[in-house]
Coordinates of N, CA and C in Angstrom, one line a residue:
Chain A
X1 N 0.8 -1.2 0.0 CA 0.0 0.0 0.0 C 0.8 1.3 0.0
X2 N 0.5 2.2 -0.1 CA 1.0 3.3 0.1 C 1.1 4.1 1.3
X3 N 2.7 4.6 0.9 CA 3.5 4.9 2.3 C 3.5 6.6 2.6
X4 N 2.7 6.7 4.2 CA 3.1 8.1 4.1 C 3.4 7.7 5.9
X5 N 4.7 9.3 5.6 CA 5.6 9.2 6.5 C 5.2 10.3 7.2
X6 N 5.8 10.2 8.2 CA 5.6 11.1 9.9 C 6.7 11.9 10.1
X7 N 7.7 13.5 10.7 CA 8.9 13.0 10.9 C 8.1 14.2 12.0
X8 N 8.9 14.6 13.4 CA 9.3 13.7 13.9 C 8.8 12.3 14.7
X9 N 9.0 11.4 15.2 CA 8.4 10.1 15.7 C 8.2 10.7 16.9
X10 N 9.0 11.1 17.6 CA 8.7 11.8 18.8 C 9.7 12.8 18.8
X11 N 9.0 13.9 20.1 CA 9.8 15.0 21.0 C 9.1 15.7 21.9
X12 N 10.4 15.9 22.7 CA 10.3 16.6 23.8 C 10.2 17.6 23.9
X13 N 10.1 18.6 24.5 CA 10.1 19.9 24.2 C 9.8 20.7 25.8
X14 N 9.9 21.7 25.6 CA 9.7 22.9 27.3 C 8.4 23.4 26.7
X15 N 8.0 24.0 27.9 CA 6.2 24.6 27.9 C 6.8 25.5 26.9
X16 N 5.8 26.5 26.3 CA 5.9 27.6 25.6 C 6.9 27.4 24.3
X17 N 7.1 26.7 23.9 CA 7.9 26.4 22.7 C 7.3 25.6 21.9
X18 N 7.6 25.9 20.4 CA 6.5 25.5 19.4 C 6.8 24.5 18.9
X19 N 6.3 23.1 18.1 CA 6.7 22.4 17.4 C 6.6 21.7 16.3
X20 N 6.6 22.0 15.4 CA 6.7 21.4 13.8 C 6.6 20.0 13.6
X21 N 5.3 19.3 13.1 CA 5.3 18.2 12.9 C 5.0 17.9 11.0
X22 N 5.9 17.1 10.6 CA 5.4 17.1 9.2 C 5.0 15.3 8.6
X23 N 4.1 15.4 7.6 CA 3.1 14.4 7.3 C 3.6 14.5 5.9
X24 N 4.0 13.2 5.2 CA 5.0 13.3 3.7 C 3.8 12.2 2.8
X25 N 3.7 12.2 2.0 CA 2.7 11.1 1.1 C 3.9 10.5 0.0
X26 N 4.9 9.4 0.5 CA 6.0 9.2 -0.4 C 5.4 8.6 -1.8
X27 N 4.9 8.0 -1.8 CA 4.6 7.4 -3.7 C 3.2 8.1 -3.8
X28 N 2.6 9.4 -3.8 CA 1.8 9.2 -4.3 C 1.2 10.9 -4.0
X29 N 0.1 11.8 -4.7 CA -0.2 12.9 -4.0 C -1.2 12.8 -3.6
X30 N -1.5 13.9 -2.6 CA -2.6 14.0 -2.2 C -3.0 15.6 -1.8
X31 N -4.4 16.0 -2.2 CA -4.7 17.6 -2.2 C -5.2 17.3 -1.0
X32 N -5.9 16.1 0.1 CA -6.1 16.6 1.3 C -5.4 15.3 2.2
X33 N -5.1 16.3 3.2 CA -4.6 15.1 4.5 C -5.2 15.7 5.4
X34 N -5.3 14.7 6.8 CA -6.1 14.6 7.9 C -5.1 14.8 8.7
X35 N -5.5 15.4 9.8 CA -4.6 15.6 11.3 C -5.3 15.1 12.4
X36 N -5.3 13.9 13.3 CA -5.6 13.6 14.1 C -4.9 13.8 15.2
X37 N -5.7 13.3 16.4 CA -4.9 13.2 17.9 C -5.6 12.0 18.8
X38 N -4.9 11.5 19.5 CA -5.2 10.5 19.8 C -4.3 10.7 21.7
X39 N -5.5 10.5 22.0 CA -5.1 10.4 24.3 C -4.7 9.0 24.3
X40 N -4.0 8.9 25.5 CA -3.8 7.2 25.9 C -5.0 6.5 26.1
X41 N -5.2 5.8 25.4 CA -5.6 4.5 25.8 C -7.4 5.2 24.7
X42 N -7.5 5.9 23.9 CA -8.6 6.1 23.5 C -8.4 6.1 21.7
X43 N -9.6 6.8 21.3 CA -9.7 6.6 20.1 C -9.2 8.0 19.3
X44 N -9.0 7.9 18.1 CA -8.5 9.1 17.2 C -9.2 10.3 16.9
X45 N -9.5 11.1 17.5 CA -9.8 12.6 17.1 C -9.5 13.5 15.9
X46 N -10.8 13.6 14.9 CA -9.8 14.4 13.5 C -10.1 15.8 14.3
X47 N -8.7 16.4 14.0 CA -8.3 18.0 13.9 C -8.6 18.5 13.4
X48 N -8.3 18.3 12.5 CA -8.6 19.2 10.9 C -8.0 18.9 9.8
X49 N -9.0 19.5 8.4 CA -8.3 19.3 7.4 C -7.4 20.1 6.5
X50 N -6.5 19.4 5.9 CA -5.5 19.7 5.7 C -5.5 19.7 3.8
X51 N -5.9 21.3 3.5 CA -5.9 21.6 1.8 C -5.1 21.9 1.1
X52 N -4.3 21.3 0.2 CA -3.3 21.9 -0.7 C -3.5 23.5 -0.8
X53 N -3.0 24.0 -0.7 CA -3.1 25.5 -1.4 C -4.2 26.5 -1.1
X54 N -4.6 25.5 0.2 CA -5.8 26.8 1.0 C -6.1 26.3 2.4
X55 N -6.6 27.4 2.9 CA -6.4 27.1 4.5 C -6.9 25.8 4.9
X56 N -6.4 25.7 5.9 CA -7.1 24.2 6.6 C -8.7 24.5 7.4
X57 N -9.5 23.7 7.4 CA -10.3 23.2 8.0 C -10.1 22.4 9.4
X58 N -11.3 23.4 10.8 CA -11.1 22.6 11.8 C -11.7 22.0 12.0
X59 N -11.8 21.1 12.9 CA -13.0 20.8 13.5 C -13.5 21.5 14.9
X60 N -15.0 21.3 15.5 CA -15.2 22.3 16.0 C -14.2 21.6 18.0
X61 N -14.0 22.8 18.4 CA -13.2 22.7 19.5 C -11.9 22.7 19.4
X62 N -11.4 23.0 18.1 CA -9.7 22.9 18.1 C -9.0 24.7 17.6
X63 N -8.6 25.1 18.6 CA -7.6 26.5 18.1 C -7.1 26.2 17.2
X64 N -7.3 27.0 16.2 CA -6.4 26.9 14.3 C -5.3 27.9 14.8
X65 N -5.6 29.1 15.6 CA -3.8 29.2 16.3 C -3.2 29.0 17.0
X66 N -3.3 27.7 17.5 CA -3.0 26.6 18.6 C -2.1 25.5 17.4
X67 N -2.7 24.9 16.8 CA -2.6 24.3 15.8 C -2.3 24.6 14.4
X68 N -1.3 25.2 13.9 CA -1.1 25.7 12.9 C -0.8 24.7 11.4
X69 N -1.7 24.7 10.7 CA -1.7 24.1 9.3 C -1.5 24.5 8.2
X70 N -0.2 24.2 7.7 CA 0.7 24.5 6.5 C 0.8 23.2 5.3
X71 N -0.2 23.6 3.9 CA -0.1 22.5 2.9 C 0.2 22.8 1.5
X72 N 1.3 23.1 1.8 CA 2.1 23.7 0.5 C 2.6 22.9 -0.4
X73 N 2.1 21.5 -1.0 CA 2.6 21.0 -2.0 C 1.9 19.8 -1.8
X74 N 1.2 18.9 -2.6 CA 0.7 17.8 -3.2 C 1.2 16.4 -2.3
X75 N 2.4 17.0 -1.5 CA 2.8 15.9 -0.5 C 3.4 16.2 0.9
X76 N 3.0 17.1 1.3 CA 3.7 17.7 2.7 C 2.4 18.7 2.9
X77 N 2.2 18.0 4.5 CA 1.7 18.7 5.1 C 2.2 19.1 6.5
X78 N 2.1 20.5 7.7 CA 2.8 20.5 8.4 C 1.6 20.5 9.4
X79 N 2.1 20.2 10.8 CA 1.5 21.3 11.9 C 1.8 21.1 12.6
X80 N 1.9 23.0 13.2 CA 2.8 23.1 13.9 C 2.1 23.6 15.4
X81 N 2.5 22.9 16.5 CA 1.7 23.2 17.9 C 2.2 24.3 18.4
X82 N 1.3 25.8 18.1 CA 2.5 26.8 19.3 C 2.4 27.1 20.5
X83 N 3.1 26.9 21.0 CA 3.1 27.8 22.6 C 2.5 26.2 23.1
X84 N 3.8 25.5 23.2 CA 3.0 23.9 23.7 C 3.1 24.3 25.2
X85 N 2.1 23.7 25.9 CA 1.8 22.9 26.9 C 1.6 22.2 26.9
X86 N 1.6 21.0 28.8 CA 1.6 20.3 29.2 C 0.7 19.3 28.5
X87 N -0.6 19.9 28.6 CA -1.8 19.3 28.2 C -1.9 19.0 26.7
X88 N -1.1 19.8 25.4 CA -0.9 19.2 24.2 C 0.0 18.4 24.2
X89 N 0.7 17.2 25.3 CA 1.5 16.1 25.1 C -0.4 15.3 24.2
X90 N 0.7 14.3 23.6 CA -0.5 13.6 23.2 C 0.3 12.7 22.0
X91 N -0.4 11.9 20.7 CA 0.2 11.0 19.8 C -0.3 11.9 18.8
X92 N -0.2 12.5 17.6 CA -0.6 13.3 16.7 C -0.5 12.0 15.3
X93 N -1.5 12.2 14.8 CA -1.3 11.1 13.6 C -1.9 11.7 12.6
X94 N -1.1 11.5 11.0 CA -1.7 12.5 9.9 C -2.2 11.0 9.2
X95 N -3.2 11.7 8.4 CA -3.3 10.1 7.1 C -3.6 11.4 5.9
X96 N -3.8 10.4 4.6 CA -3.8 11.1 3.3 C -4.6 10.5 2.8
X97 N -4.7 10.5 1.4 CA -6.0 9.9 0.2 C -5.3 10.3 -0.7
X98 N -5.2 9.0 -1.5 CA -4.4 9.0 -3.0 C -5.2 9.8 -3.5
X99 N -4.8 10.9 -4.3 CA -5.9 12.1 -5.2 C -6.4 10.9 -6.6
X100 N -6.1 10.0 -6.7 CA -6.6 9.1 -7.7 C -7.6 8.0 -7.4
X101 N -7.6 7.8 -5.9 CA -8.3 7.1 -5.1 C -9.6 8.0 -5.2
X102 N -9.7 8.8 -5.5 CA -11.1 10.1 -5.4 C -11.5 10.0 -4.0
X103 N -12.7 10.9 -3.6 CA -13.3 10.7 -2.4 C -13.3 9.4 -1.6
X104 N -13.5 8.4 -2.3 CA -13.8 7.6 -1.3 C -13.1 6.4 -1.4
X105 N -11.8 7.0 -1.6 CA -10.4 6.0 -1.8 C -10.0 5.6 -0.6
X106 N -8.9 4.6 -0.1 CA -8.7 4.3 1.2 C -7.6 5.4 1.7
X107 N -7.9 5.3 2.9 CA -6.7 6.2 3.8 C -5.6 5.7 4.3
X108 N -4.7 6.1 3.9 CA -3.1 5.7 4.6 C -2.7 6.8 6.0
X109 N -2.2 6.3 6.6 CA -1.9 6.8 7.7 C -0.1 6.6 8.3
X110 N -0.2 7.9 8.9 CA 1.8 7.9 8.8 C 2.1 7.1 10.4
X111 N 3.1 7.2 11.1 CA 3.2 6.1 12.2 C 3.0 7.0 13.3
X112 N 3.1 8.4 13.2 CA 2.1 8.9 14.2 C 3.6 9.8 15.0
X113 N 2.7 10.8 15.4 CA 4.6 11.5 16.5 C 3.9 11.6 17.7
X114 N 4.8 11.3 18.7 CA 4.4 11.4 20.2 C 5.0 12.8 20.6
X115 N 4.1 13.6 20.7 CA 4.6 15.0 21.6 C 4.4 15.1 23.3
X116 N 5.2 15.1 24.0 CA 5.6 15.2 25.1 C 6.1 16.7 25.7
X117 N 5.4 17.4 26.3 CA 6.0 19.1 26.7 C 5.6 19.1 28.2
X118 N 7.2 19.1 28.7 CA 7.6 19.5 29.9 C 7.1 20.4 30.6
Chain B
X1 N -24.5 13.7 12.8 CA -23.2 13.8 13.4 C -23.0 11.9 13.5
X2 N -21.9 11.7 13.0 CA -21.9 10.1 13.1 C -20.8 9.7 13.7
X3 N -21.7 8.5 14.9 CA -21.1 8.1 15.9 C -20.6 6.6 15.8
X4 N -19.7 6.4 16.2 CA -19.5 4.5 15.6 C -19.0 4.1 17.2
X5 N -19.3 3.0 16.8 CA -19.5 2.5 18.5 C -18.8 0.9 18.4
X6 N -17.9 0.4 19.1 CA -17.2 -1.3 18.8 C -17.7 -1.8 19.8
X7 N -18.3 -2.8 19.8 CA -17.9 -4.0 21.1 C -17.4 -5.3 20.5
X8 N -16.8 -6.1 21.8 CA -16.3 -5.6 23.3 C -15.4 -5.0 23.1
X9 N -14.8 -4.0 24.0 CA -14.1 -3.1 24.3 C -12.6 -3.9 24.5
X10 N -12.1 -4.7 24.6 CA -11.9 -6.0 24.8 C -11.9 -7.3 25.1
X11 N -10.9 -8.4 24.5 CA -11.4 -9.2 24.1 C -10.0 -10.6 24.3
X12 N -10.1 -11.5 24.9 CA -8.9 -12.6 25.4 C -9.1 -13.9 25.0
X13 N -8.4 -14.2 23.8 CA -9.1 -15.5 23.2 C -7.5 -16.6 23.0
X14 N -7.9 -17.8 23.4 CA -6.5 -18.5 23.0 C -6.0 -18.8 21.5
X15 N -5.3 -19.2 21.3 CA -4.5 -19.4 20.1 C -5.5 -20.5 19.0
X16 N -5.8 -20.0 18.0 CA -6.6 -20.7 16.6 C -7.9 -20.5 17.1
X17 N -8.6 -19.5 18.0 CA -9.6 -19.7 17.9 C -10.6 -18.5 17.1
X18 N -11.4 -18.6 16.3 CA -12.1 -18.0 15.2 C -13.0 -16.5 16.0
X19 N -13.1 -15.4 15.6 CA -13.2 -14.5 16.5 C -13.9 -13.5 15.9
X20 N -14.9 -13.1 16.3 CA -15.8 -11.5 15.3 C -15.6 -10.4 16.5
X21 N -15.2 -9.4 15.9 CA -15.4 -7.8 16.1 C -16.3 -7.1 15.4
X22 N -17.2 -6.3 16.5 CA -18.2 -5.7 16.1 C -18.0 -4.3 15.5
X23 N -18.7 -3.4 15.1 CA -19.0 -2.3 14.6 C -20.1 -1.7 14.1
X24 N -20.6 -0.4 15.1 CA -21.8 0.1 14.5 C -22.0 1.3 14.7
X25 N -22.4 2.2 13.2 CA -22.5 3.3 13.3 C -23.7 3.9 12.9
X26 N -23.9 4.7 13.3 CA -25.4 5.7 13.2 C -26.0 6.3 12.0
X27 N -25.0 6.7 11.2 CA -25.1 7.6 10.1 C -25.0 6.7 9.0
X28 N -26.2 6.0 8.0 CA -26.0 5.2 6.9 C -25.4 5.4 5.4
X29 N -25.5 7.0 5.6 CA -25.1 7.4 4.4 C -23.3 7.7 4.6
X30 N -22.6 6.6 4.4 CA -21.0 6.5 4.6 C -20.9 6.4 3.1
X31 N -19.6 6.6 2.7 CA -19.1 6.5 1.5 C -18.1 5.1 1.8
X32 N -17.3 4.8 2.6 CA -16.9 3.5 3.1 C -17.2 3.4 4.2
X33 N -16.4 2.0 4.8 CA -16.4 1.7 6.1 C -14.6 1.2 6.1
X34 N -13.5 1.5 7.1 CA -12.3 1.1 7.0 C -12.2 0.1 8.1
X35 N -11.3 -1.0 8.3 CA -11.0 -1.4 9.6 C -9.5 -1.1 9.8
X36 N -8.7 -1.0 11.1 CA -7.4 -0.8 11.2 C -6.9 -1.3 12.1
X37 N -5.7 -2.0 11.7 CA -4.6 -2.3 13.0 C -4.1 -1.4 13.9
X38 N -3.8 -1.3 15.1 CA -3.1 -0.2 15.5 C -2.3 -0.9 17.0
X39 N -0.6 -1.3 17.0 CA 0.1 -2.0 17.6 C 0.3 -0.5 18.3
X40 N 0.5 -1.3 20.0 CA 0.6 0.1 21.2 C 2.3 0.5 20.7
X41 N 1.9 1.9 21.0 CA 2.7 3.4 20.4 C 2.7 3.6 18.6
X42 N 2.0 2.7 17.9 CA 2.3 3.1 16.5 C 1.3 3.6 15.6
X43 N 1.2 4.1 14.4 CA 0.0 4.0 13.5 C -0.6 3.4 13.6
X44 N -1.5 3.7 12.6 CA -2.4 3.2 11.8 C -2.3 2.3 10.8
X45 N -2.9 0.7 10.8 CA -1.9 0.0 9.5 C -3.7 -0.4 9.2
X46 N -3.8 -0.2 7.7 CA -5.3 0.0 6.9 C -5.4 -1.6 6.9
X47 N -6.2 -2.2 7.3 CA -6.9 -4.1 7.1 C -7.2 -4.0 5.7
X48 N -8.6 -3.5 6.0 CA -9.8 -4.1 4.7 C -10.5 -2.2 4.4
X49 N -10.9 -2.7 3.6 CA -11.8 -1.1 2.9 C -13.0 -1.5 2.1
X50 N -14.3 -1.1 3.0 CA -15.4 -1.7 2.0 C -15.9 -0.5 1.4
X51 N -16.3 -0.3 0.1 CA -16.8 0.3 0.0 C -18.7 1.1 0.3
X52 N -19.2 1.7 -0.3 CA -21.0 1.3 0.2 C -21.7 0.6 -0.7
X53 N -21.5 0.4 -1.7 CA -21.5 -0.5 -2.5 C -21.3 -1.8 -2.7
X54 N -20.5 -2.2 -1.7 CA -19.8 -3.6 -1.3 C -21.0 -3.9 0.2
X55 N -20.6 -5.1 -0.1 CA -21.1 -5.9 1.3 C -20.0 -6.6 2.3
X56 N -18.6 -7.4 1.5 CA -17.6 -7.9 2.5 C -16.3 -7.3 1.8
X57 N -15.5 -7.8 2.1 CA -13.8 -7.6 1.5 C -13.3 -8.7 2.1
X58 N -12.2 -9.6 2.1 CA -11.8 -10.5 1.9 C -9.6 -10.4 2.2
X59 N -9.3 -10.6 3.3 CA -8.0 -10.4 3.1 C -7.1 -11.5 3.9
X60 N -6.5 -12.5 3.1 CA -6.0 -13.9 3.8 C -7.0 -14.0 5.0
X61 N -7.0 -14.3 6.5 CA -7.2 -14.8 7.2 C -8.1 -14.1 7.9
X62 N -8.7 -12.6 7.4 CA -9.6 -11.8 7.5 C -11.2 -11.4 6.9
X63 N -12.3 -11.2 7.1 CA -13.2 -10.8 6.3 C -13.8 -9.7 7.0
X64 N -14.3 -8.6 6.2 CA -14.7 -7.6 7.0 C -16.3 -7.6 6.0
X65 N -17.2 -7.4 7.0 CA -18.8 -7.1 6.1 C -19.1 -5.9 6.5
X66 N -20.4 -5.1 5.8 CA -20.9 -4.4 5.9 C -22.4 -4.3 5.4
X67 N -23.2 -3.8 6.3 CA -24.4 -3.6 6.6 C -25.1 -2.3 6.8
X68 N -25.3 -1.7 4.8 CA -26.1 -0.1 5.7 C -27.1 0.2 6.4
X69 N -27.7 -1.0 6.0 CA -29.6 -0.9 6.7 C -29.3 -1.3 7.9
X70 N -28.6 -2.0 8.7 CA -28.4 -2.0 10.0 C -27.6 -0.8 10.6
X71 N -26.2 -0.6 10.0 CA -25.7 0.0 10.5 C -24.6 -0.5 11.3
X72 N -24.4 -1.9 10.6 CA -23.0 -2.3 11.3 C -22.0 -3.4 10.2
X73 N -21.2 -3.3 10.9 CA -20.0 -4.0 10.1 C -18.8 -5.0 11.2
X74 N -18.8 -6.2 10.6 CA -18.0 -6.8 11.5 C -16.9 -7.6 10.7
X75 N -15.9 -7.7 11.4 CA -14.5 -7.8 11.2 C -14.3 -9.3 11.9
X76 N -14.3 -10.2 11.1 CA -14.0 -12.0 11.0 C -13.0 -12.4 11.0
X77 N -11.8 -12.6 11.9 CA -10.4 -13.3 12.2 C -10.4 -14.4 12.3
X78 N -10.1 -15.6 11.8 CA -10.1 -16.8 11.4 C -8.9 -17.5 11.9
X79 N -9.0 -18.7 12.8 CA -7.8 -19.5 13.2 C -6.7 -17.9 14.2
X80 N -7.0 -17.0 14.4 CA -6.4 -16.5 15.6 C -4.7 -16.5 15.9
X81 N -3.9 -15.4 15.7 CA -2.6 -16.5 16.0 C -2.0 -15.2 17.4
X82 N -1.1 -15.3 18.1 CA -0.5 -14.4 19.3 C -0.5 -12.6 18.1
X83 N 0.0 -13.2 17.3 CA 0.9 -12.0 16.4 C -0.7 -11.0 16.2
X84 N -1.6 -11.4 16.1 CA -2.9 -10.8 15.9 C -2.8 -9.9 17.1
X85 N -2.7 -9.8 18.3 CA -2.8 -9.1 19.4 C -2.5 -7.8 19.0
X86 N -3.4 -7.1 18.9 CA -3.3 -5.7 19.0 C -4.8 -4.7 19.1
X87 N -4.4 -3.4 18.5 CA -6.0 -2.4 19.2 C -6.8 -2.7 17.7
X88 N -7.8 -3.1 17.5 CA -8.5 -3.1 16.1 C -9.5 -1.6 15.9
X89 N -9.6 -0.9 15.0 CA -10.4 0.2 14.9 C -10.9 0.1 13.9
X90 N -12.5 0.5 13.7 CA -13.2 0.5 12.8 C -13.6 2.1 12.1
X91 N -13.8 2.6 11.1 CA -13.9 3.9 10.9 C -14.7 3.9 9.9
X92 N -15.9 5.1 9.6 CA -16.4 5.3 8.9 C -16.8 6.7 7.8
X93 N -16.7 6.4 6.6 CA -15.7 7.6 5.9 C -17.2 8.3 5.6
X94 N -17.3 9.6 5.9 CA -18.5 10.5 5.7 C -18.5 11.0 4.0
X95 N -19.6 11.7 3.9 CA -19.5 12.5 2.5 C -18.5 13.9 2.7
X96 N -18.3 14.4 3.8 CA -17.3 16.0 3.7 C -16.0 15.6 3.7
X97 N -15.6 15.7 2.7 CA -14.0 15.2 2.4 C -13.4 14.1 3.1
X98 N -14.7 13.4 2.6 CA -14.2 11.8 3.2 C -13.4 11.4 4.6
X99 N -14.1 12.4 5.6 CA -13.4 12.3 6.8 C -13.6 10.7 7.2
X100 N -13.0 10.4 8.6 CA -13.6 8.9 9.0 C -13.8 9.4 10.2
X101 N -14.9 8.7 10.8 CA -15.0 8.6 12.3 C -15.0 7.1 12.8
X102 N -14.2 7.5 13.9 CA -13.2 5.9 14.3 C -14.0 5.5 15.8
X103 N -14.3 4.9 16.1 CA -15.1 4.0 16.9 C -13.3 4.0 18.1
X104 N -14.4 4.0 19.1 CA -12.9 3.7 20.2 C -11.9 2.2 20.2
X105 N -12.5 1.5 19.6 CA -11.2 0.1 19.5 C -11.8 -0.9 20.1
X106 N -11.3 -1.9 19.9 CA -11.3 -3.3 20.6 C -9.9 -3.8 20.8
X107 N -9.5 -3.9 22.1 CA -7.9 -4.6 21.8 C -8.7 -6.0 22.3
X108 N -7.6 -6.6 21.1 CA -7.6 -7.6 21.2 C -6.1 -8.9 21.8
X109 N -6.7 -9.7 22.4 CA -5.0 -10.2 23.0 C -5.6 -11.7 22.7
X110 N -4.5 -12.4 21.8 CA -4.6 -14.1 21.6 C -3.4 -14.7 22.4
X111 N -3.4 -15.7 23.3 CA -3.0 -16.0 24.2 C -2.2 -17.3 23.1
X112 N -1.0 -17.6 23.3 CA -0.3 -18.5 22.7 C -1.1 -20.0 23.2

């Protein structure tokens, strides 16, 4: 199937400092990717979506300036957590959709980054 | 707003034994239904993908069905092996940019 990648897997980081997570779609593009979050021991939460070439979409209850979504090319998408706190430790997981798969193509999903703030 | 719901929440079965996970969601008008592996600390690894159009999907030692007029979908593990042990998730892909809404999991543990 097709591989989309995560970087970083994890990090640590101090309160108040921001962190860049990016979501890659290696064999394939994709005009939208998903941003989830996921607590221990529960189920996946979508964030928001993530548009090539226009702003992202939230979902309701998530700060878009808390969570910053950058989708500047057909295979990278970023987001970036600013001003982390304690309570944004969490697993962040992105998935994609082959743009050939159309709407209702299957979703790949990257291996997820564990954010952790001190 | 569509809600997907798994039972059991967990589940402890010994080695080769044949095993269904449930799935059911509220909202009939899905564009799919997905099932997913999910080993503790990692992604997402995709099983099976039915479409709404489809009724089962079929993957070696797996079968996943689907039911819109009910509103559920169950995931068929066959002969059971340890290596199976992990969280199973069921998700269900809406018409607004094919979002999924993922049902909390069933972990699953096969006992050698």
């Amino acid at each position: 199937g097709a591989v989309v990648s995560q970087h970083p897997s994890w990090v640590i980081c101090k309160s108040g400092t921001s962190v860049k997570i990016e979501c890659r779609s290696l064999d394939f593009q994709a005009t939208t990717m998903f941003w989830y979050r996921q607590f221990p021991k529960q189920s996946l939460m979508l964030m928001a979506t993530s548009n090539e070439g226009s702003k992202a979409t939230y979902e309701q209850g998530v700060e878009k300036d808390k969570f910053l979504i950058n989708h500047a090319s057909l295979t990278l998408s970023t987001l970036t957590v600013t001003s982390a706190h304690p309570e944004d430790s969490s697993f962040y997981i992105c998935s994609a959709r082959d743009l050939a798969g159309g709407p209702a193509g299957e979703l790949f999903f990257g291996e997820g980054s564990r954010l952790t703030v001190l | 707003k569509q809600e997907v719901t798994q039972i059991p929440a967990a589940l402890s079965v010994p080695e080769g034994e044949n095993l269904v996970l449930n799935c059911s969601f509220t909202d009939s008008a899905i564009y799919n239904l997905q099932w997913f592996r999910q080993d503790p600390g990692k992604g997402l690894t995709s099983l099976l993908l039915i479409q709404s159009s489809q009724r089962e999907q079929t993957s070696g030692r797996l079968n996943a069905s689907l039911d819109k007029s009910s509103g559920r979908s169950t995931l068929y593990i066959a002969a059971s092996q340890p290596g199976d042990s992990a969280t199973y998730l069921c998700a269900g892909g809406g018409t607004s940019y094919g979002k999924l809404t993922f049902g909390q999991g069933t972990i699953l543990t096969v006992h050698p």
